[in-house]
Amino acid sequence: MASIFHLSSIFILLLIFLSSSSAQLSTDYYSKTCPNLFSTIKPVVEEAISKEKRMGASLLRLLFHDCFVQGCDASLLLDDNGGFRGEKKAKPNKNSARGFEVIDKIKSAVERACPGVVSCADILVITARDSVSTLGGPNWRVKLGRRDSRTASFSGANNNIPPPTSSLTNLISKFAAQGLSTRDMVALSGAHTIGAARCTSFRKRIYNENNIDSSFAAARKSSCPRSSGDNNLSPLDLQTPTSFDNNYYKNLINLRGLLHSDQQLFSNGSTSSQVQFYARNYDSFESDFVAAITNMANIKPLVGSQGEIRKNCRKIN
């Protein structure tokens, strides 16, 4: 009995620790230590997007690919160095994840304003928010106080991030493993209302699948041949690829989802109704997206004395 009681006590303490980690995050975390943080970051984000509209989607994607591996700890930003193997060359990120130079520029500006105070992990969260709002999407108050990891996980990046070939079952499973609900998953998928995908990510869909609008598939084939052009880009949302709106969901209903994983959301009854709801109700999509990305940004943050505040986001101190 004593051993059972001991194990139960450990389990309870673990639950308290996990919940308290995200509870330590706060919207006014840097109000005294770096009061000009937001006004330092946003102009850099806006400048980057003004030079290349696609960059907004890329910066948003960095947060997703970071949080799904070890939690939101900026492990994605670490470069390979000697015996250190980072996440950038894992399959979901290699020749795909981008915007690292923008994060470098933001970090340099923040370090000038308040050296040694703001984590790269928090910069990713703020940058994702600013990217969405700059492209016409919602603005929301972000909770901050994360610290940066001193480790990365190449295998975690390969295994945790759902590929564009994912089935609906796999998508639900991958998100659930991070503590995110199916509702969160469908709302977060709406981030594909901005940005573009490489030919290699959707070639099989446009040539081999039946649940696709024929004219849409034909148009995509012109820039994505069967055996070449792997890096040729096509917008994820053909109508408004640089505006954060709900056209993504309307496209799914019309069988114009570019990625197999996207179209899966409307090819199975368990999520089709949510897709239809968001297609009709932008405000509901917007509020659910904010709730979902807030949940995602709370995945296993390092707080207190855990980790460190990196001086350079690409390497540990």
PDB file of N, CA and C in Angstrom, residues 135-185:
ATOM      1  N   LEU A 135      -0.683  40.104 -41.886  1.00  0.00           N
ATOM      2  CA  LEU A 135      -1.339  39.617 -43.100  1.00  0.00           C
ATOM      3  C   LEU A 135      -2.866  39.670 -43.000  1.00  0.00           C
ATOM      4  N   GLY A 136      -3.362  40.448 -42.041  1.00  0.00           N
ATOM      5  CA  GLY A 136      -4.798  40.691 -41.953  1.00  0.00           C
ATOM      6  C   GLY A 136      -5.549  39.798 -41.003  1.00  0.00           C
ATOM      7  N   GLY A 137      -4.831  38.941 -40.273  1.00  0.00           N
ATOM      8  CA  GLY A 137      -5.468  38.046 -39.318  1.00  0.00           C
ATOM      9  C   GLY A 137      -5.614  38.677 -37.944  1.00  0.00           C
ATOM     10  N   PRO A 138      -6.017  37.894 -36.974  1.00  0.00           N
ATOM     11  CA  PRO A 138      -6.256  38.416 -35.632  1.00  0.00           C
ATOM     12  C   PRO A 138      -4.977  38.829 -34.905  1.00  0.00           C
ATOM     13  N   ASN A 139      -5.160  39.682 -33.925  1.00  0.00           N
ATOM     14  CA  ASN A 139      -4.083  40.044 -33.007  1.00  0.00           C
ATOM     15  C   ASN A 139      -4.501  39.542 -31.630  1.00  0.00           C
ATOM     16  N   TRP A 140      -3.584  39.062 -30.846  1.00  0.00           N
ATOM     17  CA  TRP A 140      -3.944  38.553 -29.526  1.00  0.00           C
ATOM     18  C   TRP A 140      -2.790  38.763 -28.564  1.00  0.00           C
ATOM     19  N   ARG A 141      -3.096  38.714 -27.292  1.00  0.00           N
ATOM     20  CA  ARG A 141      -2.072  38.876 -26.252  1.00  0.00           C
ATOM     21  C   ARG A 141      -1.374  37.531 -26.053  1.00  0.00           C
ATOM     22  N   VAL A 142      -0.072  37.522 -26.163  1.00  0.00           N
ATOM     23  CA  VAL A 142       0.689  36.290 -26.033  1.00  0.00           C
ATOM     24  C   VAL A 142       1.247  36.151 -24.620  1.00  0.00           C
ATOM     25  N   LYS A 143       1.214  34.932 -24.113  1.00  0.00           N
ATOM     26  CA  LYS A 143       1.818  34.644 -22.814  1.00  0.00           C
ATOM     27  C   LYS A 143       3.295  34.341 -23.018  1.00  0.00           C
ATOM     28  N   LEU A 144       4.136  34.933 -22.165  1.00  0.00           N
ATOM     29  CA  LEU A 144       5.578  34.834 -22.327  1.00  0.00           C
ATOM     30  C   LEU A 144       6.244  34.385 -21.034  1.00  0.00           C
ATOM     31  N   GLY A 145       7.516  34.082 -21.148  1.00  0.00           N
ATOM     32  CA  GLY A 145       8.280  33.619 -19.990  1.00  0.00           C
ATOM     33  C   GLY A 145       8.997  32.305 -20.255  1.00  0.00           C
ATOM     34  N   ARG A 146       9.000  31.868 -21.520  1.00  0.00           N
ATOM     35  CA  ARG A 146       9.707  30.633 -21.882  1.00  0.00           C
ATOM     36  C   ARG A 146      11.218  30.859 -21.873  1.00  0.00           C
ATOM     37  N   ARG A 147      11.939  29.779 -21.682  1.00  0.00           N
ATOM     38  CA  ARG A 147      13.385  29.812 -21.809  1.00  0.00           C
ATOM     39  C   ARG A 147      13.818  28.871 -22.920  1.00  0.00           C
ATOM     40  N   ASP A 148      15.064  28.996 -23.325  1.00  0.00           N
ATOM     41  CA  ASP A 148      15.562  28.267 -24.491  1.00  0.00           C
ATOM     42  C   ASP A 148      16.215  26.949 -24.114  1.00  0.00           C
ATOM     43  N   SER A 149      15.964  25.956 -24.949  1.00  0.00           N
ATOM     44  CA  SER A 149      16.558  24.639 -24.750  1.00  0.00           C
ATOM     45  C   SER A 149      18.047  24.650 -25.088  1.00  0.00           C
ATOM     46  N   ARG A 150      18.787  23.784 -24.403  1.00  0.00           N
ATOM     47  CA  ARG A 150      20.196  23.574 -24.720  1.00  0.00           C
ATOM     48  C   ARG A 150      20.381  22.310 -25.558  1.00  0.00           C
ATOM     49  N   THR A 151      19.256  21.697 -25.936  1.00  0.00           N
ATOM     50  CA  THR A 151      19.290  20.474 -26.731  1.00  0.00           C
ATOM     51  C   THR A 151      18.309  20.591 -27.895  1.00  0.00           C
ATOM     52  N   ALA A 152      18.437  19.658 -28.830  1.00  0.00           N
ATOM     53  CA  ALA A 152      17.501  19.551 -29.950  1.00  0.00           C
ATOM     54  C   ALA A 152      17.256  18.072 -30.196  1.00  0.00           C
ATOM     55  N   SER A 153      16.287  17.767 -31.035  1.00  0.00           N
ATOM     56  CA  SER A 153      15.983  16.361 -31.311  1.00  0.00           C
ATOM     57  C   SER A 153      15.729  16.158 -32.805  1.00  0.00           C
ATOM     58  N   PHE A 154      16.736  15.657 -33.495  1.00  0.00           N
ATOM     59  CA  PHE A 154      16.614  15.336 -34.918  1.00  0.00           C
ATOM     60  C   PHE A 154      15.538  14.273 -35.133  1.00  0.00           C
ATOM     61  N   SER A 155      15.534  13.252 -34.296  1.00  0.00           N
ATOM     62  CA  SER A 155      14.538  12.179 -34.426  1.00  0.00           C
ATOM     63  C   SER A 155      13.144  12.690 -34.088  1.00  0.00           C
ATOM     64  N   GLY A 156      13.048  13.577 -33.107  1.00  0.00           N
ATOM     65  CA  GLY A 156      11.756  14.150 -32.752  1.00  0.00           C
ATOM     66  C   GLY A 156      11.159  14.948 -33.899  1.00  0.00           C
ATOM     67  N   ALA A 157      12.018  15.688 -34.610  1.00  0.00           N
ATOM     68  CA  ALA A 157      11.538  16.459 -35.763  1.00  0.00           C
ATOM     69  C   ALA A 157      11.036  15.526 -36.858  1.00  0.00           C
ATOM     70  N   ASN A 158      11.728  14.428 -37.057  1.00  0.00           N
ATOM     71  CA  ASN A 158      11.315  13.471 -38.093  1.00  0.00           C
ATOM     72  C   ASN A 158      10.033  12.732 -37.728  1.00  0.00           C
ATOM     73  N   ASN A 159       9.818  12.497 -36.447  1.00  0.00           N
ATOM     74  CA  ASN A 159       8.707  11.645 -36.024  1.00  0.00           C
ATOM     75  C   ASN A 159       7.466  12.402 -35.553  1.00  0.00           C
ATOM     76  N   ASN A 160       7.637  13.627 -35.037  1.00  0.00           N
ATOM     77  CA  ASN A 160       6.519  14.319 -34.395  1.00  0.00           C
ATOM     78  C   ASN A 160       5.726  15.226 -35.326  1.00  0.00           C
ATOM     79  N   ILE A 161       6.384  15.745 -36.339  1.00  0.00           N
ATOM     80  CA  ILE A 161       5.732  16.706 -37.233  1.00  0.00           C
ATOM     81  C   ILE A 161       4.997  15.944 -38.338  1.00  0.00           C
ATOM     82  N   PRO A 162       3.686  16.094 -38.437  1.00  0.00           N
ATOM     83  CA  PRO A 162       2.937  15.323 -39.446  1.00  0.00           C
ATOM     84  C   PRO A 162       3.297  15.747 -40.859  1.00  0.00           C
ATOM     85  N   PRO A 163       3.588  14.792 -41.744  1.00  0.00           N
ATOM     86  CA  PRO A 163       3.946  15.121 -43.127  1.00  0.00           C
ATOM     87  C   PRO A 163       2.718  15.482 -43.948  1.00  0.00           C
ATOM     88  N   PRO A 164       2.921  16.089 -45.128  1.00  0.00           N
ATOM     89  CA  PRO A 164       1.786  16.482 -45.977  1.00  0.00           C
ATOM     90  C   PRO A 164       1.036  15.299 -46.574  1.00  0.00           C
ATOM     91  N   THR A 165       1.561  14.094 -46.381  1.00  0.00           N
ATOM     92  CA  THR A 165       0.881  12.886 -46.867  1.00  0.00           C
ATOM     93  C   THR A 165       0.020  12.237 -45.785  1.00  0.00           C
ATOM     94  N   SER A 166      -0.113  12.890 -44.641  1.00  0.00           N
ATOM     95  CA  SER A 166      -0.790  12.299 -43.490  1.00  0.00           C
ATOM     96  C   SER A 166      -2.263  12.004 -43.758  1.00  0.00           C
ATOM     97  N   SER A 167      -2.721  10.893 -43.196  1.00  0.00           N
ATOM     98  CA  SER A 167      -4.152  10.596 -43.163  1.00  0.00           C
ATOM     99  C   SER A 167      -4.776  11.394 -42.029  1.00  0.00           C
ATOM    100  N   LEU A 168      -6.094  11.447 -42.003  1.00  0.00           N
ATOM    101  CA  LEU A 168      -6.765  12.157 -40.921  1.00  0.00           C
ATOM    102  C   LEU A 168      -6.459  11.501 -39.578  1.00  0.00           C
ATOM    103  N   THR A 169      -6.442  10.178 -39.542  1.00  0.00           N
ATOM    104  CA  THR A 169      -6.136   9.460 -38.304  1.00  0.00           C
ATOM    105  C   THR A 169      -4.754   9.830 -37.789  1.00  0.00           C
ATOM    106  N   ASN A 170      -3.800   9.905 -38.697  1.00  0.00           N
ATOM    107  CA  ASN A 170      -2.434  10.258 -38.303  1.00  0.00           C
ATOM    108  C   ASN A 170      -2.361  11.697 -37.797  1.00  0.00           C
ATOM    109  N   LEU A 171      -3.065  12.602 -38.460  1.00  0.00           N
ATOM    110  CA  LEU A 171      -3.088  13.997 -38.027  1.00  0.00           C
ATOM    111  C   LEU A 171      -3.638  14.114 -36.609  1.00  0.00           C
ATOM    112  N   ILE A 172      -4.775  13.478 -36.379  1.00  0.00           N
ATOM    113  CA  ILE A 172      -5.396  13.537 -35.052  1.00  0.00           C
ATOM    114  C   ILE A 172      -4.448  12.975 -34.005  1.00  0.00           C
ATOM    115  N   SER A 173      -3.783  11.877 -34.339  1.00  0.00           N
ATOM    116  CA  SER A 173      -2.856  11.230 -33.407  1.00  0.00           C
ATOM    117  C   SER A 173      -1.658  12.113 -33.098  1.00  0.00           C
ATOM    118  N   LYS A 174      -1.067  12.733 -34.123  1.00  0.00           N
ATOM    119  CA  LYS A 174       0.109  13.584 -33.933  1.00  0.00           C
ATOM    120  C   LYS A 174      -0.218  14.801 -33.076  1.00  0.00           C
ATOM    121  N   PHE A 175      -1.383  15.379 -33.295  1.00  0.00           N
ATOM    122  CA  PHE A 175      -1.780  16.549 -32.507  1.00  0.00           C
ATOM    123  C   PHE A 175      -2.133  16.136 -31.078  1.00  0.00           C
ATOM    124  N   ALA A 176      -2.809  15.012 -30.940  1.00  0.00           N
ATOM    125  CA  ALA A 176      -3.178  14.530 -29.600  1.00  0.00           C
ATOM    126  C   ALA A 176      -1.928  14.244 -28.772  1.00  0.00           C
ATOM    127  N   ALA A 177      -0.868  13.768 -29.412  1.00  0.00           N
ATOM    128  CA  ALA A 177       0.382  13.481 -28.706  1.00  0.00           C
ATOM    129  C   ALA A 177       0.982  14.747 -28.105  1.00  0.00           C
ATOM    130  N   GLN A 178       0.603  15.898 -28.645  1.00  0.00           N
ATOM    131  CA  GLN A 178       1.079  17.177 -28.117  1.00  0.00           C
ATOM    132  C   GLN A 178       0.052  17.833 -27.191  1.00  0.00           C
ATOM    133  N   GLY A 179      -0.999  17.097 -26.870  1.00  0.00           N
ATOM    134  CA  GLY A 179      -2.028  17.637 -25.986  1.00  0.00           C
ATOM    135  C   GLY A 179      -3.013  18.547 -26.682  1.00  0.00           C
ATOM    136  N   LEU A 180      -3.077  18.465 -28.007  1.00  0.00           N
ATOM    137  CA  LEU A 180      -3.980  19.318 -28.774  1.00  0.00           C
ATOM    138  C   LEU A 180      -5.172  18.509 -29.275  1.00  0.00           C
ATOM    139  N   SER A 181      -6.345  19.099 -29.223  1.00  0.00           N
ATOM    140  CA  SER A 181      -7.570  18.410 -29.611  1.00  0.00           C
ATOM    141  C   SER A 181      -7.744  18.402 -31.125  1.00  0.00           C
ATOM    142  N   THR A 182      -8.704  17.613 -31.586  1.00  0.00           N
ATOM    143  CA  THR A 182      -9.030  17.594 -33.011  1.00  0.00           C
ATOM    144  C   THR A 182      -9.526  18.969 -33.450  1.00  0.00           C
ATOM    145  N   ARG A 183     -10.272  19.638 -32.592  1.00  0.00           N
ATOM    146  CA  ARG A 183     -10.733  20.997 -32.907  1.00  0.00           C
ATOM    147  C   ARG A 183      -9.543  21.946 -33.082  1.00  0.00           C
ATOM    148  N   ASP A 184      -8.561  21.831 -32.183  1.00  0.00           N
ATOM    149  CA  ASP A 184      -7.337  22.624 -32.319  1.00  0.00           C
ATOM    150  C   ASP A 184      -6.671  22.345 -33.661  1.00  0.00           C
ATOM    151  N   MET A 185      -6.611  21.062 -34.011  1.00  0.00           N
ATOM    152  CA  MET A 185      -5.926  20.657 -35.235  1.00  0.00           C
ATOM    153  C   MET A 185      -6.572  21.271 -36.478  1.00  0.00           C
TER     154      MET A 185
END
